[in-house]
Coordinates of C-alpha atoms in Angstrom, one line a residue:
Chain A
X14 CA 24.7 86.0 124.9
X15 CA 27.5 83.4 125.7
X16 CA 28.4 80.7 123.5
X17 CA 29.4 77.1 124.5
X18 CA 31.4 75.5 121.9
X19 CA 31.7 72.1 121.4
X20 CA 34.7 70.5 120.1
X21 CA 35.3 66.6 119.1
X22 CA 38.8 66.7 116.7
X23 CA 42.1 66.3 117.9
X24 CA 43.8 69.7 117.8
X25 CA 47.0 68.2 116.3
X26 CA 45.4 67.1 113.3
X27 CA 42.8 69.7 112.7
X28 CA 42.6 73.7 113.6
X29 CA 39.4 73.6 114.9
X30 CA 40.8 74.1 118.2
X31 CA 42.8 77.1 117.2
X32 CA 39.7 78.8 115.0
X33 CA 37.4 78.7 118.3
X34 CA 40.5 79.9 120.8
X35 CA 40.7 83.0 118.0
X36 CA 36.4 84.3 118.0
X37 CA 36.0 82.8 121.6
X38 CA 34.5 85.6 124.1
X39 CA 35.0 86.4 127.5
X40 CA 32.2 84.8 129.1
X41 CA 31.8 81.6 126.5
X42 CA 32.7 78.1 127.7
X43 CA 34.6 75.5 125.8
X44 CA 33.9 71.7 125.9
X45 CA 35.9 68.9 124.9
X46 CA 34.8 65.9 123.8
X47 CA 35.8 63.0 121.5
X48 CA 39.7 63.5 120.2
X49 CA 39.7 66.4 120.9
X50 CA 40.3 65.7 124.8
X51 CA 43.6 65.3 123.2
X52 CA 44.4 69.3 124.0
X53 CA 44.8 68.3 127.1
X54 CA 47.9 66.2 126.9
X55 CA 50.5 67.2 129.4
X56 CA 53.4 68.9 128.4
X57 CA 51.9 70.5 124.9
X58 CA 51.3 73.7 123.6
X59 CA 47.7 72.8 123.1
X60 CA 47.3 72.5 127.4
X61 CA 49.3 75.3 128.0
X62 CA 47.2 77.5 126.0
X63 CA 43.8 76.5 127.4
X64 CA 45.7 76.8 131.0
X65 CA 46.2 80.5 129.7
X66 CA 42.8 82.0 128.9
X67 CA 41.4 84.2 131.8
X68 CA 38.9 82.6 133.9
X69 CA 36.1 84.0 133.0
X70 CA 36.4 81.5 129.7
X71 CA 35.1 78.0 131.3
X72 CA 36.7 74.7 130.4
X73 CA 35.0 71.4 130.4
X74 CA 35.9 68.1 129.4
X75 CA 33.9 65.0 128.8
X76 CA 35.2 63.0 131.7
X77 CA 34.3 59.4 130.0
X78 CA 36.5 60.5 126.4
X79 CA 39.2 61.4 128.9
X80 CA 39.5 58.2 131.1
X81 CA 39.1 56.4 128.1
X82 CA 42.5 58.0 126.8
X83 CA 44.1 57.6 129.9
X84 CA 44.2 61.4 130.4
X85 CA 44.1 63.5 134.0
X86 CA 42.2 66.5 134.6
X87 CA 44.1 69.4 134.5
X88 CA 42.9 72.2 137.9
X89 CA 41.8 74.4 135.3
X90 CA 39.6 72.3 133.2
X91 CA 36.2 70.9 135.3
X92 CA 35.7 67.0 134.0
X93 CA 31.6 66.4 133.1
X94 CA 29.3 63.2 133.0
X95 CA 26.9 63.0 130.0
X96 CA 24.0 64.9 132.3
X97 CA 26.2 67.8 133.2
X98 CA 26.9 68.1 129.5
X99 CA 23.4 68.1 128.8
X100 CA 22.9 70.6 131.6
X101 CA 25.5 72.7 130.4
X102 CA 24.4 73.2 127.1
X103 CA 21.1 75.0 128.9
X104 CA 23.2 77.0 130.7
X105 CA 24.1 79.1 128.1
X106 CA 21.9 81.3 125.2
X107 CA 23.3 79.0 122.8
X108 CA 25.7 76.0 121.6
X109 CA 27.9 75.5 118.8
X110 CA 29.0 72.6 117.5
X111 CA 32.0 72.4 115.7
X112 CA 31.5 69.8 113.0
Chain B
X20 CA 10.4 87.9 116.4
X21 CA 12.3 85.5 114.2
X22 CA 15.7 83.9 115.8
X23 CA 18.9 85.3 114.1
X24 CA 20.8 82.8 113.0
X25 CA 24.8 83.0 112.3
X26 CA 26.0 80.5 109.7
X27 CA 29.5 79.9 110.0
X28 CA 31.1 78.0 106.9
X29 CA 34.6 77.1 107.3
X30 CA 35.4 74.4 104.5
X31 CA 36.9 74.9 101.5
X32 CA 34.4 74.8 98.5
X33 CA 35.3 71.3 97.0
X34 CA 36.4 69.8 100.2
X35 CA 32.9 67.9 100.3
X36 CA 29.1 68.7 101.1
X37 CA 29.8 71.6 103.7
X38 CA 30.2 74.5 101.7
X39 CA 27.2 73.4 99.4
X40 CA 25.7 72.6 103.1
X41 CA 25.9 76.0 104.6
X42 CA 25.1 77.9 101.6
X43 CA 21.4 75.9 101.2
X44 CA 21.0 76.7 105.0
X45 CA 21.5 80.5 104.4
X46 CA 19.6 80.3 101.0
X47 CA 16.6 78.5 102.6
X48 CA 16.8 80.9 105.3
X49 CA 16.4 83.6 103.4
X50 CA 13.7 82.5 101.3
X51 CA 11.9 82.7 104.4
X52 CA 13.0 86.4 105.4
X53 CA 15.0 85.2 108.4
X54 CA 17.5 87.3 109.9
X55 CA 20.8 85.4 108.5
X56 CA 24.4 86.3 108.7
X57 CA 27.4 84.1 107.1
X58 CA 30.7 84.0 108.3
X59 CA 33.5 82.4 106.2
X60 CA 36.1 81.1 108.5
X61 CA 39.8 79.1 107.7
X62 CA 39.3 77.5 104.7
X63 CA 35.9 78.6 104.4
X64 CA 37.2 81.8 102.1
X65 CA 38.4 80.0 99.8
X66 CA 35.3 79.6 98.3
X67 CA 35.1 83.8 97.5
X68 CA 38.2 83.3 95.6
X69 CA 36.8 84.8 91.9
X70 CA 37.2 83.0 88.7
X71 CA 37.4 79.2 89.8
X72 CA 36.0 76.9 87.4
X73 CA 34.2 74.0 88.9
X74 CA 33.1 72.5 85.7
X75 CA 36.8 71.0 85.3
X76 CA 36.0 69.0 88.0
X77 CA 32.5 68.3 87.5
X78 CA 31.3 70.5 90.2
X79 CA 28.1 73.2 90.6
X80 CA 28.9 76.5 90.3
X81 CA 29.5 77.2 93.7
X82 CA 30.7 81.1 93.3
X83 CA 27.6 81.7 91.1
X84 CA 25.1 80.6 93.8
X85 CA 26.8 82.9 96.4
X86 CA 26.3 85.6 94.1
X87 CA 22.4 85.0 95.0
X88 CA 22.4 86.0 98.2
X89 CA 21.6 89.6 98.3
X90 CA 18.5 88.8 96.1
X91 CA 17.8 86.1 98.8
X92 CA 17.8 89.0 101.2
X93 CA 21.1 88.0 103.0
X94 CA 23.3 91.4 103.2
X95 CA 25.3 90.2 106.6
X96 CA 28.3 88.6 104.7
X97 CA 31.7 88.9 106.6
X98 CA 35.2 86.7 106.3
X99 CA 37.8 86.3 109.3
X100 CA 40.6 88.7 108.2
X101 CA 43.1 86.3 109.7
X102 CA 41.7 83.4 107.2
X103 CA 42.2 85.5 104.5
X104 CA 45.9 86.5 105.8
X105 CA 47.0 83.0 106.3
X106 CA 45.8 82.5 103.2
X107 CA 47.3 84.9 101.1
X108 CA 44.2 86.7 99.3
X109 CA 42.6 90.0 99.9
X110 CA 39.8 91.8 100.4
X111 CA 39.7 93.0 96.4
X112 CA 40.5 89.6 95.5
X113 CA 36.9 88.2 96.6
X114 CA 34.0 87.4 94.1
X115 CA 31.7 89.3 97.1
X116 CA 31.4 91.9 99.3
X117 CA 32.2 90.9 102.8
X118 CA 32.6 92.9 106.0
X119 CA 36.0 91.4 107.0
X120 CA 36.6 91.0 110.9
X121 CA 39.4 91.1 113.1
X122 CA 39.5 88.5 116.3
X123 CA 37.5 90.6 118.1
X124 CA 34.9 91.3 115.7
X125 CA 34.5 87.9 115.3
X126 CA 33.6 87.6 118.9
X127 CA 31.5 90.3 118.8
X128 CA 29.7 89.2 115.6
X129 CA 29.1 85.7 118.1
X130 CA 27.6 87.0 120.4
X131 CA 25.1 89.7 118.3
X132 CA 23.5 86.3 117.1
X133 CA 20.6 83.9 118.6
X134 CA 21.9 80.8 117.2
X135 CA 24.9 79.6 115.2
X136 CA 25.4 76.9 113.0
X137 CA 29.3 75.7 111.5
X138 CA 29.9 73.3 109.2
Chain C
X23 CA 8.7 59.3 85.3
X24 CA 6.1 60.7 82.7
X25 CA 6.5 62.3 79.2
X26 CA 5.7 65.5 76.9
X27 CA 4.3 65.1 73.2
X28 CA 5.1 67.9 71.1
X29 CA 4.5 66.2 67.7
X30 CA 6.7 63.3 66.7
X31 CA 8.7 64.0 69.9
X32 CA 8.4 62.6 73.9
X33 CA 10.4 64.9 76.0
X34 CA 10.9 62.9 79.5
X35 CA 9.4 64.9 82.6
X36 CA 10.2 64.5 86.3
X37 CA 7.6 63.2 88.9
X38 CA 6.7 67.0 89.1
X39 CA 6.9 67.8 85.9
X40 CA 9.5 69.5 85.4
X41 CA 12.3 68.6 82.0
X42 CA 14.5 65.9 83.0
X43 CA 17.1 67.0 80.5
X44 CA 17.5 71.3 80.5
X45 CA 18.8 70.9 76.9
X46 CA 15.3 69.8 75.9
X47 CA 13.6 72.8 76.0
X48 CA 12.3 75.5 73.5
X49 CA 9.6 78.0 73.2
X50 CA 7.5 75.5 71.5
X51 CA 8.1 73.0 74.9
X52 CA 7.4 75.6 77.0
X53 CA 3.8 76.4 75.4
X54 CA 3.2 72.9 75.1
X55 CA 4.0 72.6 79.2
X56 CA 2.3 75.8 79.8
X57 CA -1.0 74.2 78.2
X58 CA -1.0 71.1 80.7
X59 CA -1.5 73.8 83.3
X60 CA -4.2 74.9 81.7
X61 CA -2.2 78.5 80.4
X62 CA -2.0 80.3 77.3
X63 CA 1.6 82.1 77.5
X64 CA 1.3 86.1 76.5
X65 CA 4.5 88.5 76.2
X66 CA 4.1 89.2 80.0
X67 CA 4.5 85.7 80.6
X68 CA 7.4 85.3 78.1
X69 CA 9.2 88.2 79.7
X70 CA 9.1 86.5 83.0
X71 CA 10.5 83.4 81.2
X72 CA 13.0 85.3 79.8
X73 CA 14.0 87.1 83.3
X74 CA 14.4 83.4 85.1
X75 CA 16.2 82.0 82.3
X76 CA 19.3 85.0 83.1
X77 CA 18.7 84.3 86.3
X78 CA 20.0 80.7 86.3
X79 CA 22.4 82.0 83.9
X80 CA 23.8 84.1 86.4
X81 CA 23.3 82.2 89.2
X82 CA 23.2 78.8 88.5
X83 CA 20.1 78.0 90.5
X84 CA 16.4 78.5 90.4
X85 CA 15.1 81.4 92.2
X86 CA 12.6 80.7 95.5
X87 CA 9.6 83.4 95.5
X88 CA 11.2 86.3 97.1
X89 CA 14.6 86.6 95.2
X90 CA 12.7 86.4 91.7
X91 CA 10.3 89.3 93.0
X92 CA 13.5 91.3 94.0
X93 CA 15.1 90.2 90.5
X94 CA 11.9 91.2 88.8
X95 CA 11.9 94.5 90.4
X96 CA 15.9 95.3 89.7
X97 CA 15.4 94.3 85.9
X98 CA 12.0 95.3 84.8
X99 CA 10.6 97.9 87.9
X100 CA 8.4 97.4 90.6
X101 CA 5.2 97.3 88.5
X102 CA 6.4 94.0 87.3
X103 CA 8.9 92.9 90.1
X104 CA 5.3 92.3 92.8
X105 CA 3.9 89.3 94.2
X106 CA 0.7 90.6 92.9
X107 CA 1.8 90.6 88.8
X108 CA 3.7 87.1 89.2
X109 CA 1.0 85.5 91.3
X110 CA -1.6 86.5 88.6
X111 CA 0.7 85.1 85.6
X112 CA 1.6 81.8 87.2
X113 CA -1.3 80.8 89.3
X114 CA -0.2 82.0 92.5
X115 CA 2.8 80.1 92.6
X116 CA 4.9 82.1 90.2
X117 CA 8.5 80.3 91.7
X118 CA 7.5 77.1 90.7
X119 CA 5.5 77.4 87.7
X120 CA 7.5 79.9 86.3
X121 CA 10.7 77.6 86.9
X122 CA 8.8 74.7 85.1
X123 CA 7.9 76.4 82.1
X124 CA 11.5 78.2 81.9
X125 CA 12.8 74.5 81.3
X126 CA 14.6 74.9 84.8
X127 CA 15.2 72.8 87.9
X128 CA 12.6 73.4 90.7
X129 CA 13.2 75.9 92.7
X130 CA 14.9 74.3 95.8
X131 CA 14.6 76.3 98.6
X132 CA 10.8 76.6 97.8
X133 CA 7.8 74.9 100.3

């Protein structure tokens, strides 16, 4: 039953991020949104990290909370309107949001 | 069938509303016979430490109430061993009996669930 | 907000009845509340009383209808500790009433 997690904090302020990396499973998807779009600033730890988990882990980004933070999309990560989030989140048995 | 539903609560216990949050979500749960599990997670096990006294700060009894949670029927209690290590306290050191999970446990115990709820 | 008299005294209620202050209560307030409900408390009803006032004790919260039957049962056995005995001492809602009477809060994960 794979999980997609949602996360909206920026991973140098918070350890949200680095909770989820720890209890994510192999076939669960993780997408950013809000600040926390913020992992995938070139040249940190944070990027390199998410560019390191096997591929059966999906990445996602809100493409909107991105551009607005004049971020690119990294190969690995696959950038998402608001309709493919929504579509996403039927895609798998469940969601979790971390608040 | 009821949905199983994995509470995950990851706050300290006087941080704000989320421990007392998560705790009324199991509770209620329970009241109701639903199959309920809750995970403490990063700062979440601080609130197993035993003999805190929320009164000096004006606060509800926190610890007490989690010692409910058996009689609310909720036996699937289980803290993230690394939270603990980081953390500095041990298993014997908690005011509950938890099931304490490695990082793959804590996948595992993810995916065993219907639903899941963090705060 | 309405009150209780119990003699010369007007103990302050909330909209469901229930004590507004914990520190007002006493056997004599709980008969009094027990008789706006239309009950005469007996030693079963006392020991039930007794058993929710340790649980908030220990627990600092008021029991919904499923942890005070398991309570029940731990403490005083399972002829006591059934939805049956409580449901027949407090008028089929043994959680709520029982909570009022006990001078506690209501119980809040009840329906």
């Amino acid at each position: 039953m794979a999980t997609l997690h949602l996360l909206s904090h920026s991973p140098f302020a918070d350890g949200r991020l680095n909770s989820c990396l720890r209890l994510l499973g192999a076939a669960d998807g993780l997408l950013l949104c809000g600040d926390a779009v913020y992992a995938l600033q070139p040249g940190t730890t944070q990027l390199q990290i998410l560019e390191q988990l096997p591929a059966s882990i999906a990445l996602y980004v809100l493409e909107e909370d991105l551009q607005a933070r004049a971020l690119p999309v990294p190969a690995r990560v696959q950038a998402v309107d608001y309709p493919a989030f929504v579509e996403l989140c039927g895609r798998y048995a469940k969601v979790n949001s971390w608040l | 069938m009821a949905k199983s539903l994995l509470i995950v609560s990851r706050q300290a216990p006087w941080a704000g509303p989320a421990a007392r949050e998560a705790l009324d979500i199991a509770l209620a749960g329970g009241a109701f016979d639903l199959p309920i599990g809750l995970l403490f997670l990063d700062d979440g096990v601080f609130q197993l430490v035993a003999g805190q006294q929320p009164q000096r700060i004006e606060q509800k009894d926190l610890g007490a109430n989690l010692q409910a949670l058996p009689l609310f029927g909720i036996e699937s209690l289980y803290a993230a061993r690394h939270s603990l290590a980081e953390r500095g306290l041990t298993e014997e050191a908690l005011s509950l009996p938890v099931q304490v999970l490695d990082d793959t446990g804590l996948a595992a115990l993810l995916d065993q669930y219907d639903q899941v709820i963090t705060l | 907000m309405s009150m209780l008299s119990l003699g010369e005294r007007q103990i302050p209620l909330d909209k469901d009845g229930y004590l507004v202050d914990r520190n007002d209560w006493s056997p004599e307030v709980a008969e009094a509340l027990a008789a706006q409900e239309g009950l005469t408390l007996t030693p079963e009803h006392w020991e039930i009383l007794g058993l929710l006032r340790d649980f908030y004790a220990e627990f600092q919260l008021s029991p919904a209808t499923r942890p005070l039957i398991r309570y029940a049962a731990q403490k005083l056995g399972p002829e006591k500790g059934n939805s049956l005995h409580l449901n027949a001492l407090f008028k089929g809602t043994p959680a709520k009433l029982a909570a009022k009477l006990a001078g506690l809060p209501k119980p809040t994960n009840c329906l």
